[in-house]
PDB file of C-alpha atoms and ligand atoms in Angstrom:
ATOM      1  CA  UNK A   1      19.641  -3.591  16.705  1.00 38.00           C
ATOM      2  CA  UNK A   2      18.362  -4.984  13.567  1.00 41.00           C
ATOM      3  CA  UNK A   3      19.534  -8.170  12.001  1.00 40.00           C
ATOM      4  CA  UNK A   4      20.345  -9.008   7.971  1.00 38.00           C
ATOM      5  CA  UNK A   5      16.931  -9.181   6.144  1.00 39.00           C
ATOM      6  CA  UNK A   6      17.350 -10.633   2.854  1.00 38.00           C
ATOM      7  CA  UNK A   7      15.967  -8.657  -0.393  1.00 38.00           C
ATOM      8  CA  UNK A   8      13.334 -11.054  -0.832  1.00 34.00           C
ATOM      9  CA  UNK A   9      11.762 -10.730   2.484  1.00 35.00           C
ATOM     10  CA  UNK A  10      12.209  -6.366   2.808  1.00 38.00           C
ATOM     11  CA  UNK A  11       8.700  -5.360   3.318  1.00 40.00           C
ATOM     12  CA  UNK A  12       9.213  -2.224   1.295  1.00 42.00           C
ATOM     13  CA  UNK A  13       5.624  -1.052   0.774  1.00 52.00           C
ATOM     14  CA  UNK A  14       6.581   0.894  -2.380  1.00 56.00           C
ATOM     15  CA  UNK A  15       6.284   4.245  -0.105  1.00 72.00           C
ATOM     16  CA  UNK A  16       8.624   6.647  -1.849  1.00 86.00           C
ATOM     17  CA  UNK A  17      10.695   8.533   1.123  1.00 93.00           C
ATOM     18  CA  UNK A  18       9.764  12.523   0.676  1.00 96.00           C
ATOM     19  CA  UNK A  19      10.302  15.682   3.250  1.00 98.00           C
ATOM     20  CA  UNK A  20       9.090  13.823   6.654  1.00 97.00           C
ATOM     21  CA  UNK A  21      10.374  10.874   5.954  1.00 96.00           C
ATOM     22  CA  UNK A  22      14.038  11.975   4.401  1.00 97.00           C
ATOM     23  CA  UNK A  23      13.790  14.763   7.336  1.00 98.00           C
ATOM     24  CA  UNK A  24      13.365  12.290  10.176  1.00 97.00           C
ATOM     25  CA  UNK A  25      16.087  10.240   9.195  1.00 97.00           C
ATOM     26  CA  UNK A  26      18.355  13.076   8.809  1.00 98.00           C
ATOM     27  CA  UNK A  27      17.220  14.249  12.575  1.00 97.00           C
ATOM     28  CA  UNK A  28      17.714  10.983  13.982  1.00 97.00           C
ATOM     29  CA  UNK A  29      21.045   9.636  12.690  1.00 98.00           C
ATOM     30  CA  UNK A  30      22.250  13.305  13.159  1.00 98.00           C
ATOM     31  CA  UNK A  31      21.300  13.125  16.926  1.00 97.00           C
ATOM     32  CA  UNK A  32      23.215   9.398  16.634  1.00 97.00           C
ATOM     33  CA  UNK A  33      25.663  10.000  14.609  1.00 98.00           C
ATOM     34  CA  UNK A  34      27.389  13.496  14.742  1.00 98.00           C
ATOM     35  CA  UNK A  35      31.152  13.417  15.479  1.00 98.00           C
ATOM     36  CA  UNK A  36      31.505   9.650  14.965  1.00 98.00           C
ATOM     37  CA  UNK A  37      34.336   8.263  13.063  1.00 98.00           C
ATOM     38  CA  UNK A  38      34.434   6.707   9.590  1.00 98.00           C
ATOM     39  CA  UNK A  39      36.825   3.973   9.065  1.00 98.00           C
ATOM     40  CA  UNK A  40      35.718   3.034   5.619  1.00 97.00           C
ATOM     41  CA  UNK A  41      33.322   3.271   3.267  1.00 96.00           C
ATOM     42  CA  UNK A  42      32.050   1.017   0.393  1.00 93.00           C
ATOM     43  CA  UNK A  43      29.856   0.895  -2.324  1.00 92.00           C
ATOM     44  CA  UNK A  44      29.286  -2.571  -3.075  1.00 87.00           C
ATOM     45  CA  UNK A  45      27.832  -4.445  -5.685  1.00 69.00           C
ATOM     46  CA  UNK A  46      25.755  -2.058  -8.979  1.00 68.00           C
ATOM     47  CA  UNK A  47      27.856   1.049  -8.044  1.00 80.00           C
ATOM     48  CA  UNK A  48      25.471   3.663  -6.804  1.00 93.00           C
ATOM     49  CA  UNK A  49      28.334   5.856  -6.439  1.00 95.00           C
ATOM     50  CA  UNK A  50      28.091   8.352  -9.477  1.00 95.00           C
ATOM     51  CA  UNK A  51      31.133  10.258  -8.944  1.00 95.00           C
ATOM     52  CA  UNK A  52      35.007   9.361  -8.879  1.00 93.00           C
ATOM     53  CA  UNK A  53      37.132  12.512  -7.055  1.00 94.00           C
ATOM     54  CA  UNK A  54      37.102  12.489  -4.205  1.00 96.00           C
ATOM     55  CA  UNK A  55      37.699   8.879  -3.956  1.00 96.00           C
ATOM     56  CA  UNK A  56      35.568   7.017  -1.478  1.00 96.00           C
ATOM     57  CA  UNK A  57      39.059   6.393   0.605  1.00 97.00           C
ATOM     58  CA  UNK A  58      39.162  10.144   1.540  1.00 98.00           C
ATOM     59  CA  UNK A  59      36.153   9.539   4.145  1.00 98.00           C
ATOM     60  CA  UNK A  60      39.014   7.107   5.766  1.00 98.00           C
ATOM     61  CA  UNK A  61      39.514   8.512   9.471  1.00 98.00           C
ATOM     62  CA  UNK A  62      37.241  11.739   9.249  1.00 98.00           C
ATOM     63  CA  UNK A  63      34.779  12.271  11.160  1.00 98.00           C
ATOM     64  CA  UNK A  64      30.828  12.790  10.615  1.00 98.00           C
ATOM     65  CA  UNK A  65      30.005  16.831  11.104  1.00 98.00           C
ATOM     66  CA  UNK A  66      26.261  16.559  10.054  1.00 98.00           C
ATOM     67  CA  UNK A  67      23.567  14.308   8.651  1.00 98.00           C
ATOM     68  CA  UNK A  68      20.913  16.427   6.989  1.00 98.00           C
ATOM     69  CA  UNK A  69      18.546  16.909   4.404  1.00 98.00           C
ATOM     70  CA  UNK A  70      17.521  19.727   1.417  1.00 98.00           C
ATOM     71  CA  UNK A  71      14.363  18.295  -0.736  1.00 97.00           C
ATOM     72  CA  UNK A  72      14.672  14.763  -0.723  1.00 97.00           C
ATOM     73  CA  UNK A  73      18.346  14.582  -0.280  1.00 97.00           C
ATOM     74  CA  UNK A  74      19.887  13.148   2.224  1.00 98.00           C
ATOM     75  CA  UNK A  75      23.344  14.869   2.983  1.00 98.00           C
ATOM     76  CA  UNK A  76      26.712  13.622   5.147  1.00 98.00           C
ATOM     77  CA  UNK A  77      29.311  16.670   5.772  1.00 98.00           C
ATOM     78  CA  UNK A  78      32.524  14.970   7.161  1.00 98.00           C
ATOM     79  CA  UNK A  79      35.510  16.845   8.272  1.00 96.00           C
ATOM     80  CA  UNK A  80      38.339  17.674   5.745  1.00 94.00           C
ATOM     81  CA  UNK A  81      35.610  19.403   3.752  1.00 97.00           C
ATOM     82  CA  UNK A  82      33.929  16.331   2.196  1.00 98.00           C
ATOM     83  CA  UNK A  83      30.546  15.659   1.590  1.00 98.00           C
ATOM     84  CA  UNK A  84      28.274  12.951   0.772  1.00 98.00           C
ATOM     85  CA  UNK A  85      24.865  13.489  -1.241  1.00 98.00           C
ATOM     86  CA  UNK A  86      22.313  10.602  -1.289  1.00 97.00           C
ATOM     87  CA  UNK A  87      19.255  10.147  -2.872  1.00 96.00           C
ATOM     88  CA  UNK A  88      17.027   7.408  -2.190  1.00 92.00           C
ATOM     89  CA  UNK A  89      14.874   7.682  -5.624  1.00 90.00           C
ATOM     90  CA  UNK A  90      11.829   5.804  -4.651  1.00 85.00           C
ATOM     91  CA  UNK A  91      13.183   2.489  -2.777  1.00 88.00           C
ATOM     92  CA  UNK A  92      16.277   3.234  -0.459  1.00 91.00           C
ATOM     93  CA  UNK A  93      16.314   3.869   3.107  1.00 93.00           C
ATOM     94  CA  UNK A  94      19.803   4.910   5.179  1.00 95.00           C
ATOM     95  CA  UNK A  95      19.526   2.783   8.163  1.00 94.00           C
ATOM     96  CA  UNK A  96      22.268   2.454  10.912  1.00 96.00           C
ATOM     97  CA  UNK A  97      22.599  -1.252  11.911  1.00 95.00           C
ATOM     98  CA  UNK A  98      25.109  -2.445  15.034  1.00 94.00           C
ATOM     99  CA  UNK A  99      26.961  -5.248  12.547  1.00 90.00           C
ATOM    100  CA  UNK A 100      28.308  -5.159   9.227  1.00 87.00           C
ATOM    101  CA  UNK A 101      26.249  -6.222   6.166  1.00 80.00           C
ATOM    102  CA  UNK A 102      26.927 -10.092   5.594  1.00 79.00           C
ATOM    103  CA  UNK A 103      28.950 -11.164   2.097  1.00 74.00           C
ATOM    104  CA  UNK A 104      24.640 -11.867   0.447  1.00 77.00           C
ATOM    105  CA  UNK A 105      23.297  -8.657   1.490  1.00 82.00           C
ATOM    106  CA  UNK A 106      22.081  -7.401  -2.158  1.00 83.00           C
ATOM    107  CA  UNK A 107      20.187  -4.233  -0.873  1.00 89.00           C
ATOM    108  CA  UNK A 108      22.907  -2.186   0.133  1.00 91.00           C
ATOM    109  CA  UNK A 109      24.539   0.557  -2.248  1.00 93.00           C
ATOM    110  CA  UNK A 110      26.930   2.038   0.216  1.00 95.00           C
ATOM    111  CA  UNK A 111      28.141   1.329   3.773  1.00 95.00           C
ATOM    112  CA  UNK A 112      29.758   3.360   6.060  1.00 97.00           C
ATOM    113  CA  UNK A 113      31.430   1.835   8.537  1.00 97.00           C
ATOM    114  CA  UNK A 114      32.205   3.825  11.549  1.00 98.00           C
ATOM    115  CA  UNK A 115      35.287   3.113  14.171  1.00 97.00           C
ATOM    116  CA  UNK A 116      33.274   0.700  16.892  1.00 94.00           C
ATOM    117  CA  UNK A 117      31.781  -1.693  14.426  1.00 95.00           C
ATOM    118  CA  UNK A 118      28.531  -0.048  13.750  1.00 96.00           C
ATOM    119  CA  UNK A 119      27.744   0.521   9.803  1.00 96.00           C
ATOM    120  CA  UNK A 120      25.916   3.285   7.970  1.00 97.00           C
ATOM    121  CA  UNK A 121      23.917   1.735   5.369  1.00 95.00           C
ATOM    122  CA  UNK A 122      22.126   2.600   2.007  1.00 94.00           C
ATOM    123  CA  UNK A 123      19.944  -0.040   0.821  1.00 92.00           C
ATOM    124  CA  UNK A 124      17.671  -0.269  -1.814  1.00 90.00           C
ATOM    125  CA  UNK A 125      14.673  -2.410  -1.876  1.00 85.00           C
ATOM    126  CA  UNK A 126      12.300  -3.690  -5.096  1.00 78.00           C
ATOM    127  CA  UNK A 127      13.542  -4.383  -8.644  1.00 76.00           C
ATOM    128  CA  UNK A 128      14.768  -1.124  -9.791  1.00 79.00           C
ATOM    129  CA  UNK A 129      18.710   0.198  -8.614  1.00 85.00           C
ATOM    130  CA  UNK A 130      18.015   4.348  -8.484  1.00 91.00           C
ATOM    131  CA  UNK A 131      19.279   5.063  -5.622  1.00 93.00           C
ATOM    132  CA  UNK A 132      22.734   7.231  -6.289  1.00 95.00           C
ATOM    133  CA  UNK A 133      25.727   8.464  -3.809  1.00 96.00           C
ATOM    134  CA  UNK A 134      27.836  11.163  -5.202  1.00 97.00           C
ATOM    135  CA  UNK A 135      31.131  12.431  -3.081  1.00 97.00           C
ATOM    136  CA  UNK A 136      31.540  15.911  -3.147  1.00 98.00           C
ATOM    137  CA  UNK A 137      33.855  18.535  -1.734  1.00 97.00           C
ATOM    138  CA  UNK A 138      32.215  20.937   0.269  1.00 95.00           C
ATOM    139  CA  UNK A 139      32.530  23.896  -1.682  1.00 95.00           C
ATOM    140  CA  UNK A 140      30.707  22.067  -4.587  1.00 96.00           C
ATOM    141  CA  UNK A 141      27.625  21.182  -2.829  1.00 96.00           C
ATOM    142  CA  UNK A 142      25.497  23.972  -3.553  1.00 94.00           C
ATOM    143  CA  UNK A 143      26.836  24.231  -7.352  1.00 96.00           C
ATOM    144  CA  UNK A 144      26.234  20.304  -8.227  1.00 97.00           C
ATOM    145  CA  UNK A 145      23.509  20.110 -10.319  1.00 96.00           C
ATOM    146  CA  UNK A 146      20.938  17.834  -8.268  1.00 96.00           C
ATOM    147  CA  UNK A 147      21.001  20.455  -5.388  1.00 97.00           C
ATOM    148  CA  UNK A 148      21.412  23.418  -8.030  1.00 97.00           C
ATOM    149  CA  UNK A 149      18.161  22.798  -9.914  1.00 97.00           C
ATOM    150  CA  UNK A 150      16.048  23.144  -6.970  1.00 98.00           C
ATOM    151  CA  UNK A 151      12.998  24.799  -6.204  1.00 98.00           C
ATOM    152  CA  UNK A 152      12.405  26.524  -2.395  1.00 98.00           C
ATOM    153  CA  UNK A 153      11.826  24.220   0.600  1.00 98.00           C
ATOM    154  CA  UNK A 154       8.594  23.129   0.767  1.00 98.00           C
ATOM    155  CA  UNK A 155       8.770  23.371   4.870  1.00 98.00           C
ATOM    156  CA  UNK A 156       9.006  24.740   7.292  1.00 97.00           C
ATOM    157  CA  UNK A 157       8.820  28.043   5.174  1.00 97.00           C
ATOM    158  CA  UNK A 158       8.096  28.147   1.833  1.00 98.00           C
ATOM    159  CA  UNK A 159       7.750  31.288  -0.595  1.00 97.00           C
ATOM    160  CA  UNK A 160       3.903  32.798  -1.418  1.00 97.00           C
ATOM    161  CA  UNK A 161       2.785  29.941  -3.865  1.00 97.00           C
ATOM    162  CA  UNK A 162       0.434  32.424  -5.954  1.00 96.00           C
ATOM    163  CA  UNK A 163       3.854  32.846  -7.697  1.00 95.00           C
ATOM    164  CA  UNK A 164       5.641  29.864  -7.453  1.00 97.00           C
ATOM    165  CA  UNK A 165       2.907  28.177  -9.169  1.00 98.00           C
ATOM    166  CA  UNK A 166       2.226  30.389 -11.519  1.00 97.00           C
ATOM    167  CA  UNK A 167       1.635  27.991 -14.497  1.00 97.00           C
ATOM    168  CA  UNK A 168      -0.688  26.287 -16.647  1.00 96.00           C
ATOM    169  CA  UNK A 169       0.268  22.889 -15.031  1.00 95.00           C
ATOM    170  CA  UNK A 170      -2.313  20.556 -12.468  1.00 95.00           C
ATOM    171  CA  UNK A 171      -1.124  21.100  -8.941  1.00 97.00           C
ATOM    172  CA  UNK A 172      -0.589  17.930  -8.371  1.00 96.00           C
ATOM    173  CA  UNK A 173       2.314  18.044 -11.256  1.00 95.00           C
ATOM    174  CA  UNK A 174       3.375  21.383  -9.931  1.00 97.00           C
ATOM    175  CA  UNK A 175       3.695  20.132  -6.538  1.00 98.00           C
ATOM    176  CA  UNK A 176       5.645  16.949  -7.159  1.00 97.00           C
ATOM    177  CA  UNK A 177       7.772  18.995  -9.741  1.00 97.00           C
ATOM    178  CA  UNK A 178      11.177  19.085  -7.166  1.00 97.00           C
ATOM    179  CA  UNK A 179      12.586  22.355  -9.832  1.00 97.00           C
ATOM    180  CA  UNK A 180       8.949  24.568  -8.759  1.00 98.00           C
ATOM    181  CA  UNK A 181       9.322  23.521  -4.791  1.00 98.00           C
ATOM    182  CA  UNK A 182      11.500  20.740  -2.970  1.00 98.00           C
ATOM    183  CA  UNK A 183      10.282  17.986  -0.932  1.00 98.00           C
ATOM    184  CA  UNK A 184       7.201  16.661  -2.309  1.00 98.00           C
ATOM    185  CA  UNK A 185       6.021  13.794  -4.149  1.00 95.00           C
ATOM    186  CA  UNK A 186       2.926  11.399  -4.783  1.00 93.00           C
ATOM    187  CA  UNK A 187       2.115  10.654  -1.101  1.00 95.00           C
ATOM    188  CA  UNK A 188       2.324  14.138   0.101  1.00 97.00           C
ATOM    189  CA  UNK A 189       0.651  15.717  -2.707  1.00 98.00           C
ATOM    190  CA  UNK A 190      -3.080  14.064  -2.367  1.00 98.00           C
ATOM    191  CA  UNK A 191      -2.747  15.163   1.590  1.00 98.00           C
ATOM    192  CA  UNK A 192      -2.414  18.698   1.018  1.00 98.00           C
ATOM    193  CA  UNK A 193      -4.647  19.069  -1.687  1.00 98.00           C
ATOM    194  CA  UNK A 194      -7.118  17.541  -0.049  1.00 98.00           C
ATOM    195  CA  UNK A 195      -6.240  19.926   2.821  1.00 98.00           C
ATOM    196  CA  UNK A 196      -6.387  22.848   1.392  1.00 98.00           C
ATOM    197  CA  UNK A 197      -9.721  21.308  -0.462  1.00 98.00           C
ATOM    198  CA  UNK A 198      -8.385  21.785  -4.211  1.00 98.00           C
ATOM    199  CA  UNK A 199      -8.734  19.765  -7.225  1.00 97.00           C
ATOM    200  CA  UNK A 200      -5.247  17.772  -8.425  1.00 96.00           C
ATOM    201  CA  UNK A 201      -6.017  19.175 -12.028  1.00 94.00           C
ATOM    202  CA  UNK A 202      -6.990  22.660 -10.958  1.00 96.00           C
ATOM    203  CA  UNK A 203      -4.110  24.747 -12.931  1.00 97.00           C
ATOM    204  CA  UNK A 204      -1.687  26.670 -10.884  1.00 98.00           C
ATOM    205  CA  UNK A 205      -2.209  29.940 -12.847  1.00 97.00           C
ATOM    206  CA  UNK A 206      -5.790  29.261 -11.671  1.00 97.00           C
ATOM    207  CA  UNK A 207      -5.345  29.983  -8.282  1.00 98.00           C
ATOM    208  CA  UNK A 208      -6.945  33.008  -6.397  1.00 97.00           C
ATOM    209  CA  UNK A 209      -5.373  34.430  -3.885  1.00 96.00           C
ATOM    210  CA  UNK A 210      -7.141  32.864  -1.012  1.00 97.00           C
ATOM    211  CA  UNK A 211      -6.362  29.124  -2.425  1.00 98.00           C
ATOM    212  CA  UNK A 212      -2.661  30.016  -2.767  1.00 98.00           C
ATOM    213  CA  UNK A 213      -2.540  31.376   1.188  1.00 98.00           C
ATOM    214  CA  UNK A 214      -4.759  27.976   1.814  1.00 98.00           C
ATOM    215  CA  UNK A 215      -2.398  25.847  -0.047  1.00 98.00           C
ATOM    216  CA  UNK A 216       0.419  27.150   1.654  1.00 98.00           C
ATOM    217  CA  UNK A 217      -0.809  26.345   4.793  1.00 98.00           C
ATOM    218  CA  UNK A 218      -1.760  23.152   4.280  1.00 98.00           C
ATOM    219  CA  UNK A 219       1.826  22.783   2.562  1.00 98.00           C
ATOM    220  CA  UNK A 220       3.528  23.568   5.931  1.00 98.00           C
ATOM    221  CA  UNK A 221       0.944  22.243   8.110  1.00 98.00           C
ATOM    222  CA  UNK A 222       0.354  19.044   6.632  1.00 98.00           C
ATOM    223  CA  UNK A 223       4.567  18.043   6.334  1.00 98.00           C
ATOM    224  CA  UNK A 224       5.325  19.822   9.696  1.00 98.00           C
ATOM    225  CA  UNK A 225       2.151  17.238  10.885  1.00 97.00           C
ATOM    226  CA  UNK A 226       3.803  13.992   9.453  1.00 97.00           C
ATOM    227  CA  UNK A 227       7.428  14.963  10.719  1.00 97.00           C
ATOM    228  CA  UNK A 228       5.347  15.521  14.239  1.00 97.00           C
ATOM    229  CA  UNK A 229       4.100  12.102  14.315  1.00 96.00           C
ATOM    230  CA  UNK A 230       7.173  10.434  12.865  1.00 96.00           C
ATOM    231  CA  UNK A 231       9.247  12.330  16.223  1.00 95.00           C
ATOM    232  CA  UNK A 232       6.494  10.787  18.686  1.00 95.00           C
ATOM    233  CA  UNK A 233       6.534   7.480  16.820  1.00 94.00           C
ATOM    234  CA  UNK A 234       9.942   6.674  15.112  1.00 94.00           C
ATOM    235  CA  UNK A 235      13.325   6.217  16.526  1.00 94.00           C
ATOM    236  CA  UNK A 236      16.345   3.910  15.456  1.00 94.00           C
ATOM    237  CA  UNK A 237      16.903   1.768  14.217  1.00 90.00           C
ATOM    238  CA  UNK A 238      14.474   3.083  11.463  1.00 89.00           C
ATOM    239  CA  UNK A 239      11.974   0.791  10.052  1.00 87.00           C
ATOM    240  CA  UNK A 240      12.267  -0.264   6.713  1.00 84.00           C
ATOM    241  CA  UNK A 241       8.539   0.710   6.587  1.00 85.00           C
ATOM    242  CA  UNK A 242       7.840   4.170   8.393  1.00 87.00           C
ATOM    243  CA  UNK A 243       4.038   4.623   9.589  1.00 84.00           C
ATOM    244  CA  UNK A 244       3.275   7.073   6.844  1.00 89.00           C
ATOM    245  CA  UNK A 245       0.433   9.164   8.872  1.00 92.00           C
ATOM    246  CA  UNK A 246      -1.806   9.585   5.571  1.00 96.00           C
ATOM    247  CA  UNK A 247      -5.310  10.188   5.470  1.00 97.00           C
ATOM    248  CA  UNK A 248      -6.149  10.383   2.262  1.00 97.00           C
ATOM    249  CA  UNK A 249      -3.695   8.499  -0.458  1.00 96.00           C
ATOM    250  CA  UNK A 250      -4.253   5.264  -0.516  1.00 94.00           C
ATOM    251  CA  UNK A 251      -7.775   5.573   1.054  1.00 96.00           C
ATOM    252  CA  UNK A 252     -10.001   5.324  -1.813  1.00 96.00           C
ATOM    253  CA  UNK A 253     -13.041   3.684  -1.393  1.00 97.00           C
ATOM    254  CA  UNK A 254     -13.085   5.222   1.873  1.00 98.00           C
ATOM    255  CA  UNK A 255     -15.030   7.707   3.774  1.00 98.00           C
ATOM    256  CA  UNK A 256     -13.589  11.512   3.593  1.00 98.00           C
ATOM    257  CA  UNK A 257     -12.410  12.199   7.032  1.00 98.00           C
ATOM    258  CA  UNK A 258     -13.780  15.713   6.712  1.00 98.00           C
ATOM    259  CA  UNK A 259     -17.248  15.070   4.934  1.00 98.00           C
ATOM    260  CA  UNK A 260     -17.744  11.101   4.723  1.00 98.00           C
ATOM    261  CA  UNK A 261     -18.069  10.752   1.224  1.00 98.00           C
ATOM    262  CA  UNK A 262     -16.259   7.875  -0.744  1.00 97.00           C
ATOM    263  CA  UNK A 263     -12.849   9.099  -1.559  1.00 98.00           C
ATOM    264  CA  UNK A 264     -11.996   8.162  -5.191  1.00 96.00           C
ATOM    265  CA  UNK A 265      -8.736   7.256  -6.992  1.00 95.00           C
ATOM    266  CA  UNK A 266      -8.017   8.522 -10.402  1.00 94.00           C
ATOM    267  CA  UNK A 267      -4.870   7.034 -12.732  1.00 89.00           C
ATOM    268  CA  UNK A 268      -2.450   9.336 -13.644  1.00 84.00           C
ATOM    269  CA  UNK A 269       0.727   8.210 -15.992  1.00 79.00           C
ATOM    270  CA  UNK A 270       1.892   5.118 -13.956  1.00 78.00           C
ATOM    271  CA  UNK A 271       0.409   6.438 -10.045  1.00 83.00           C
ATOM    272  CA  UNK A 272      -2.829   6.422  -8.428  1.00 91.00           C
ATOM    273  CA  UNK A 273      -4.364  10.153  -7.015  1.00 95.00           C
ATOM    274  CA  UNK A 274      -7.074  10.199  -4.479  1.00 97.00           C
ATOM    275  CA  UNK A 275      -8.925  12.472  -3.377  1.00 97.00           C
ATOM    276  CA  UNK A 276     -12.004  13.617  -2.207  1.00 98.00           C
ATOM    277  CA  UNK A 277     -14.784  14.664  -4.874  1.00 97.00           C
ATOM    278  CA  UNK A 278     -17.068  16.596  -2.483  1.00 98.00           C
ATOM    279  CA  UNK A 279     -14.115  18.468  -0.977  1.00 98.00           C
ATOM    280  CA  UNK A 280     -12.116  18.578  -3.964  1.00 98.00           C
ATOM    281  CA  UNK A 281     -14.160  18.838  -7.519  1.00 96.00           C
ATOM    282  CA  UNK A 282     -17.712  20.179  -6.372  1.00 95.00           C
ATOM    283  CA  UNK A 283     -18.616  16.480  -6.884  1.00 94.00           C
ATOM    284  CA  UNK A 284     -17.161  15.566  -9.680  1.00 92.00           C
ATOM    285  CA  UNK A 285     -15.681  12.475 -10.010  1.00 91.00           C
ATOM    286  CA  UNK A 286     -12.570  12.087 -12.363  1.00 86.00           C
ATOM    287  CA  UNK A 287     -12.456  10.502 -15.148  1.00 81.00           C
ATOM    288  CA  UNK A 288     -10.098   7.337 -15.262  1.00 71.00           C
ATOM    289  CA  UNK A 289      -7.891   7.439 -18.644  1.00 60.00           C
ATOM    290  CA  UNK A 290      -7.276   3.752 -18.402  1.00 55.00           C
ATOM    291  CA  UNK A 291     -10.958   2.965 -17.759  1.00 49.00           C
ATOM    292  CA  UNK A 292     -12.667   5.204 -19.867  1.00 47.00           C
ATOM    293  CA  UNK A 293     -10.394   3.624 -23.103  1.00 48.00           C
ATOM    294  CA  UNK A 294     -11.244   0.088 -22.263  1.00 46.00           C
ATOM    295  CA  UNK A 295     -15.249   1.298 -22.448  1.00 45.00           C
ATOM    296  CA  UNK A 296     -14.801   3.697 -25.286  1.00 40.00           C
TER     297      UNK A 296
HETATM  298 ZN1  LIG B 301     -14.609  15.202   1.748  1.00 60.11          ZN
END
């Protein structure tokens, strides 16, 4: 399996993990991992670990029930009614490796080390230190307040969205908004608009009827797609880079796959949105804040 990679060298692509990507690593350390031993666990270095009771010394001896994921969570249920919830902000991966992180390893946040020398680890790649571990008991799960806030699944089945998004915010807000629906971010979000063939600043009260059914399809069709490829393509030990199957993000300056004209890019706060203008804004392309107040 995998060796030590030192920080410096991870060639974290700045891809923020979302539904497929959280989902496939849940599915495939699951598969691994379920009823495997913990001996220990740490949480080395900046402590990631953002609560205090349980201790991290009650994992000692149990045994791993589940690995699984709700939104962009990652979730460990051990025996003795303990449970660990992860979230890998925009830089951390959970990656099983065969050895134990060496003494210079700055990228992990927490290991789990399971009986048999293999080690369960959260590492964090890039500048910033967001990733966060919290230790729950069971029955507190559903009530802490990352999980409790929110929104319905966005896959495999997600509510009717004429509702959901029912509000005078640009889709692509709505969509990334994890309280409105769980599991999508910046990636995801130019796919299945450009799916469903709607603007990223059309308002969700806007929507007709038809667009909301189209959206939701696309919603489903378009994360149930990646997770797809990732299954055919992916296995451990997981990549620190995972083949994000994307047609559209990241692809401007690019022919539409659907209709072949140049897909443009438009800034937004402190990320990029593409999308297609002939598919997406009846032509229209829109306007870059940055650019247009270095012309003005
Ligand atoms: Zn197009």
């Amino acid at each position: 399996m995998r060796g030590e990679s030192p920080a410096a060298r991870a060639p974290y692509d700045g891809a923020m993990p979302e539904l497929p990507e959280v989902e496939i690593t849940a599915r495939l350390l699951d598969r691994e991992l379920r009823g495997e031993q913990i001996e220990s666990v740490l949480a080395p270095g900046i402590n990631a670990l953002k609560t205090f009771e349980p201790p991290l010394a009650a994992l000692e001896g149990k045994r791993i029930e589940a690995i699984r994921r709700r939104g962009k969570h990652l979730i460990l249920d051990a025996d003795g009614e303990l449970t660990l919830l992860m979230h890998l902000m925009s830089a951390g991966r959970l990656q099983l490796y065969d050895k134990r992180a060496g003494p210079r390893d700055r990228t992990s946040r927490l290991l789990v080390r399971l009986e048999g020398g293999r080690e369960l680890r959260l590492r964090e790649f890039g500048s910033k230190q967001a990733a966060w571990v919290k230790l729950l008991r069971s029955g507190e799960l559903e009530q802490d307040h990352a999980l409790a806030t929110l929104g319905p699944e966005a896959w495999p089945e997600p509510p009717p969205l004429a509702e959901l998004l029912d509000a005078p915010r640009p889709l692509h807000a709505l969509l990334r908004d994890q309280r409105t629906i769980a599991g999508i971010g910046r990636s995801w979000v130019d796919e299945i608009l450009w799916g469903a063939m709607l603007s990223p600043f059309k308002r969700g009260s806007d929507l007709d009827e038809a667009e909301a059914a189209r959206l939701r399809e696309e919603t489903i069709g378009v994360l149930g797609g990646a997770l797809t490829h990732y299954d055919q393509s992916v296995s451990l030990p997981l990549p620190d880079k995972l083949p994000l199957p994307l047609q559209v993000h990241r692809h401007e300056g690019e022919p539409c796959p659907r209709c072949g004209a140049i897909l443009q890019a438009v800034h937004f706060e402190d990320y990029v949105i593409a999308y297609c203008p002939t598919c997406q804004t009846e032509g229209r392309v829109l306007k870059d804040r940055r650019l247009s107040r270095l012309l003005r």
